[in-house]
Tab-separated table of C-alpha atoms and ligand atoms in Angstrom:
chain	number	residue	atom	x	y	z
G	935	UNK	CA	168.879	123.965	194.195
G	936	UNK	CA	166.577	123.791	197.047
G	937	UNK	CA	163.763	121.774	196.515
G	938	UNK	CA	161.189	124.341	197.033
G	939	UNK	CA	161.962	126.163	194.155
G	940	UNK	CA	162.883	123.068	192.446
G	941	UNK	CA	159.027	122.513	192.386
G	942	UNK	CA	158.063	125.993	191.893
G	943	UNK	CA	160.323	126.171	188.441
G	944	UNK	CA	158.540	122.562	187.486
G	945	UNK	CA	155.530	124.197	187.923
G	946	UNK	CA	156.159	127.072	185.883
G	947	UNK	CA	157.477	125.173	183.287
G	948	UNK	CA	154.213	122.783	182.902
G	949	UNK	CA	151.850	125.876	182.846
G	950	UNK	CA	153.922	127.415	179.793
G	951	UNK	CA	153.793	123.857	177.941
G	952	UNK	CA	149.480	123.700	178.451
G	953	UNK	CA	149.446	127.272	176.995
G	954	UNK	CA	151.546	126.881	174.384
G	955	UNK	CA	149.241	124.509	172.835
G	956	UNK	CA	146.222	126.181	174.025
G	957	UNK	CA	146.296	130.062	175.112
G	958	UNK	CA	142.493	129.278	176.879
G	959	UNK	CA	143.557	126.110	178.639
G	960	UNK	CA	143.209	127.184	182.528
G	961	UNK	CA	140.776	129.934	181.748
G	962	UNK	CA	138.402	127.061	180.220
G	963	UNK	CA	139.497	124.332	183.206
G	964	UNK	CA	138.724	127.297	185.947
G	965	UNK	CA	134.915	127.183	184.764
G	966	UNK	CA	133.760	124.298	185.863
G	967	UNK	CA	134.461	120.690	186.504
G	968	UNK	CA	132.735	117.637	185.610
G	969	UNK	CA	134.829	114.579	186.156
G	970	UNK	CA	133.453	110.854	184.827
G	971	UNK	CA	135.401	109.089	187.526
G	972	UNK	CA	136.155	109.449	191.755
G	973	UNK	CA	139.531	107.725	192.563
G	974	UNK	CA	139.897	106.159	195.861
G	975	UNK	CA	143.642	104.936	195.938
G	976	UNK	CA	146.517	104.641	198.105
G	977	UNK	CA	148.959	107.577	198.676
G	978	UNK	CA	151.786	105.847	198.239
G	979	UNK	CA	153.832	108.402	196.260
G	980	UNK	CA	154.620	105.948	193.444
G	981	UNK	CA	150.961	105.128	192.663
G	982	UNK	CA	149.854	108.910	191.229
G	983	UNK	CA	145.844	108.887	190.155
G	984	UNK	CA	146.070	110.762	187.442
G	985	UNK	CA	149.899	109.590	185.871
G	986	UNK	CA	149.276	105.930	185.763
G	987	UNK	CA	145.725	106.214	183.456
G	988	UNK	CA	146.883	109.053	181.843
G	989	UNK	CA	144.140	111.594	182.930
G	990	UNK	CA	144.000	114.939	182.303
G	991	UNK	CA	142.972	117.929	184.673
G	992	UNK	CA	139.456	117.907	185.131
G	993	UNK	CA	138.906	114.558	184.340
G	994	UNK	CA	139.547	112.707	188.140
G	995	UNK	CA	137.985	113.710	191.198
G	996	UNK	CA	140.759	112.293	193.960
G	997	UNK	CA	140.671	110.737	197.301
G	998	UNK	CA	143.861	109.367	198.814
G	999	UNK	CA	144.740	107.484	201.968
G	1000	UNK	CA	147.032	105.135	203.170
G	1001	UNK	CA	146.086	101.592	201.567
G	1002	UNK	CA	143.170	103.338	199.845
G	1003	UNK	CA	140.472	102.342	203.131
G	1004	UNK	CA	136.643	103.073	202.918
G	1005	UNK	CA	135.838	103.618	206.413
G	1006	UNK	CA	132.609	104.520	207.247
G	1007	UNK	CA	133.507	106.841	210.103
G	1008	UNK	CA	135.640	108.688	207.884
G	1009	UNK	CA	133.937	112.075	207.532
G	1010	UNK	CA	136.899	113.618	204.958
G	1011	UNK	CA	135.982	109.776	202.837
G	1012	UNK	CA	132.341	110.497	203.076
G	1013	UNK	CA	132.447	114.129	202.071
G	1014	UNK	CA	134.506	113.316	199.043
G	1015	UNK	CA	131.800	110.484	198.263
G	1016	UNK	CA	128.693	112.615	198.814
G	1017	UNK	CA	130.184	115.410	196.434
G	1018	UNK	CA	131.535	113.414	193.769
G	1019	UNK	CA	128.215	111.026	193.768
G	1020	UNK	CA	125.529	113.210	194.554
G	1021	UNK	CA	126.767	116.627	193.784
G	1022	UNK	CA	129.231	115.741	190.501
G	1023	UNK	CA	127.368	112.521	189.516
G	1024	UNK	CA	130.458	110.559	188.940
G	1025	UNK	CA	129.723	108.002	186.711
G	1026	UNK	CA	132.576	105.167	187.572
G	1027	UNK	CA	134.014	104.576	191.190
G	1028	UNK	CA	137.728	103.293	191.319
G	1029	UNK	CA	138.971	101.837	194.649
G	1030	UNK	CA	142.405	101.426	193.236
G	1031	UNK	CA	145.545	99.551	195.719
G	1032	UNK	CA	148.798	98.310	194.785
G	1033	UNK	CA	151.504	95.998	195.026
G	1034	UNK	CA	153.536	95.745	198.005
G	1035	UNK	CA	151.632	98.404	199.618
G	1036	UNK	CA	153.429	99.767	202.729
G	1037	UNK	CA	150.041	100.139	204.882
G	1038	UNK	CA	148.790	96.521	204.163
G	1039	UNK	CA	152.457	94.913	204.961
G	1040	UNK	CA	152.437	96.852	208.257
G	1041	UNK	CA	149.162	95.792	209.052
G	1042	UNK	CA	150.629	92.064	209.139
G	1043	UNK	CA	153.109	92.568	211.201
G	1044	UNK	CA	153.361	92.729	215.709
G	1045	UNK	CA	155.070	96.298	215.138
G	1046	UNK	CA	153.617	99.145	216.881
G	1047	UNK	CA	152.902	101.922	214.748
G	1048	UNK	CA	150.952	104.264	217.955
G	1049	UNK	CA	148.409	106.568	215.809
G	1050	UNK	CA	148.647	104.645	212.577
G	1051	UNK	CA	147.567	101.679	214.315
G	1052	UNK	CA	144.574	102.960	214.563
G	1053	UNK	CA	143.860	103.734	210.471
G	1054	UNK	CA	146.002	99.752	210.218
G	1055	UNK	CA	142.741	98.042	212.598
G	1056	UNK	CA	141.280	98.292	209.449
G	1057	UNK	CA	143.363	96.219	207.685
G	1058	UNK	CA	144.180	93.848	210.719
G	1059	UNK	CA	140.555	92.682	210.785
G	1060	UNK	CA	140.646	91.798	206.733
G	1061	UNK	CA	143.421	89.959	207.324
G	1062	UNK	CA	142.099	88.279	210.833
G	1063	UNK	CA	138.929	87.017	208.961
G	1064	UNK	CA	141.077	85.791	205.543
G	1065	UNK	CA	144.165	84.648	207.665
G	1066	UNK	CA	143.708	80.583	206.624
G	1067	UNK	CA	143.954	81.614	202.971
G	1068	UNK	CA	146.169	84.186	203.237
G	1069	UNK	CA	148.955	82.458	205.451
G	1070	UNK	CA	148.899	79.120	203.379
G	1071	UNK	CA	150.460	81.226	200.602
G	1072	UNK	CA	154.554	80.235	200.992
G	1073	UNK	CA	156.190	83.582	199.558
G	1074	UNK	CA	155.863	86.681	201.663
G	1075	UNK	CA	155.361	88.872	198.644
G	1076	UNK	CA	152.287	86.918	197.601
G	1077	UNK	CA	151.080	87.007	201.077
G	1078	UNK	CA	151.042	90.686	201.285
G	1079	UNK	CA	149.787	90.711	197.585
G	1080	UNK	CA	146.538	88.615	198.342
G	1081	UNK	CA	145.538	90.992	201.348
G	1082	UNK	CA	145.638	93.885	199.016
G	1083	UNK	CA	143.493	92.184	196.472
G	1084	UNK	CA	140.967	91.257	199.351
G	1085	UNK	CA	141.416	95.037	200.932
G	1086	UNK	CA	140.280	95.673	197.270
G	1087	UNK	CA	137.396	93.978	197.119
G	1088	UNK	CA	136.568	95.253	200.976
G	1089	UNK	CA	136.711	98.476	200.259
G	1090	UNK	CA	134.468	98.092	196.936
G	1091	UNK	CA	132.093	96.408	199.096
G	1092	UNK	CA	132.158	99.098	201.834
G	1093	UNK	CA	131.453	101.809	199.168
G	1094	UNK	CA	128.183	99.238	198.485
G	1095	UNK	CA	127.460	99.799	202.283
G	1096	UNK	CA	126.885	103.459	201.981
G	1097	UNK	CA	123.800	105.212	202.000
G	1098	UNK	CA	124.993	107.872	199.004
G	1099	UNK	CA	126.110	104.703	197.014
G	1100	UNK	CA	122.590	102.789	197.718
G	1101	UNK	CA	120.482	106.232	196.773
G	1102	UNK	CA	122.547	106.931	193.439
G	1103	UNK	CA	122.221	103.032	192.639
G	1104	UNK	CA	117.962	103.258	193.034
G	1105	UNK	CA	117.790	106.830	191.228
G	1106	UNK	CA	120.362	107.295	188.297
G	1107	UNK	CA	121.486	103.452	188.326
G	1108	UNK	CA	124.875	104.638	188.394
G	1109	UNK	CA	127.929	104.782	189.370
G	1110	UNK	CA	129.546	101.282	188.675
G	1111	UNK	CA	132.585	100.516	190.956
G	1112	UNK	CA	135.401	98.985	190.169
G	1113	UNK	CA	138.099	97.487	192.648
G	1114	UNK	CA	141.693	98.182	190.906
G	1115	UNK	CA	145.158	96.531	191.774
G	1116	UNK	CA	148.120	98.635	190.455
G	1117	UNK	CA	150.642	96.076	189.696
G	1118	UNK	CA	154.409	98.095	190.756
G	1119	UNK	CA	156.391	95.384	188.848
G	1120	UNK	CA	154.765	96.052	185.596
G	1121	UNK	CA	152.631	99.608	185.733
G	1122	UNK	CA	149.674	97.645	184.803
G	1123	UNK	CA	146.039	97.998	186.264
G	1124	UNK	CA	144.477	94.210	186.986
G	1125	UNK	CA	140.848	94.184	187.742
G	1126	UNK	CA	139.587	92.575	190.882
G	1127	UNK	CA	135.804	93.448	191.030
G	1128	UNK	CA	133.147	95.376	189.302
G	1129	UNK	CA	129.242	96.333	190.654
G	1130	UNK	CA	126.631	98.214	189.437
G	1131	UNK	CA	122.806	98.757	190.013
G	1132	UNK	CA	121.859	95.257	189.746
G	1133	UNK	CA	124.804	93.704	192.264
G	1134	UNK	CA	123.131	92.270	195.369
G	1135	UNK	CA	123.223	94.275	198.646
G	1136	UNK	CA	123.335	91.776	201.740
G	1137	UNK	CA	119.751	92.721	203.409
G	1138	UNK	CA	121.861	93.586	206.385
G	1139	UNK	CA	123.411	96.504	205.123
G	1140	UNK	CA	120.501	97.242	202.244
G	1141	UNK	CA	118.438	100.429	203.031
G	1142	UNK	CA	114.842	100.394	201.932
G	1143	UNK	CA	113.891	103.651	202.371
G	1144	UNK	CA	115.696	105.885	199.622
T	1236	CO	CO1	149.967	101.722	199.651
């Protein structure tokens, strides 16, 4: 079967199952949305947002890139931020990477990737500034697995960086972040970092004037 349709049939299949069990279910989802959470993860196809904490349609509002980067340049990032903090008021943040993550390996290696190097820069100067720690570690898995726990925790921190972040924090004291590693071995979550409100904000990259 080609694939195409392949995915098409899937698709018709999964409608018929949510209205069997409820004839109103995509009339009452096509109102409105008003997810809790904003999910910044990887899109490495074997990490899906939604599959993995078991949320339902309606309930995630999803970014994806490769190795799940905060850049603060990144006008598609920032949109998705603005929206989902501002105009949503998502209450929880979730900068979520994974095990052996394909962008964070690359970005350890001499390879030349043209475009992508670009996006990997981002990675390359994580692991520049934590290469002592990171290169004492023997195996090469565990190597590659520290740098996405600090990518993590860079990211979380970038999101702290923000000016949408910094405003929501002073006005609604809310959302709390949370820095996520997806473990592939096990399907597990493993929590690297949380902030809220009351986290400190270096005074370089505090704003004053919210
Ligand atoms: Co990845």
């Amino acid at each position: 079967m080609e694939d195409k349709i392949k995915l098409m049939l899937s698709n018709r299949a999964w409608a018929k199952e949510k209205l069997d069990v409820d004839s109103d279910y995509f009339t009452n989802l096509a109102k409105d949305q008003e997810p809790d959470y904003l999910w910044i993860g990887c899109s490495d196809s074997r990490v899906p947002a939604n599959e993995i904490i078991g949320a339902q349609p309606g309930e995630l509002f999803v970014h994806r890139n490769i190795a799940n980067l905060v850049v603060h340049t990144d006008l598609n990032l920032l949109s998705v931020l603005e929206y989902a903090v501002t105009h949503l008021g998502v209450k929880h943040i979730i900068v979520c990477g994974h095990t052996g993550c394909g962008g964070v390996k690359a970005s350890m290696t001499q390879t030349n990737f043209d475009l992508l190097n670009k996006w990997l820069r981002n990675l390359k100067d994580i692991y520049f500034h934590h290469r002592s720690e990171i290169d004492q570690i023997e195996n090469e898995i565990d190597r590659v697995n520290k740098l996405v726990e600090i990518n993590v925790i860079e990211q979380v921190n970038n999101l702290v960086k923000t000016s949408v972040v910094q405003k929501a924090w002073m006005h609604r004291q809310g959302p709390k972040i949370h820095g996520w590693v997806y473990d592939m071995q096990t399907g597990l979550l493993n929590s690297v970092i949380e902030l809220n409100h009351e986290s400190p904000i270096d005074e370089t990259y505090r704003f004053d004037n919210l």
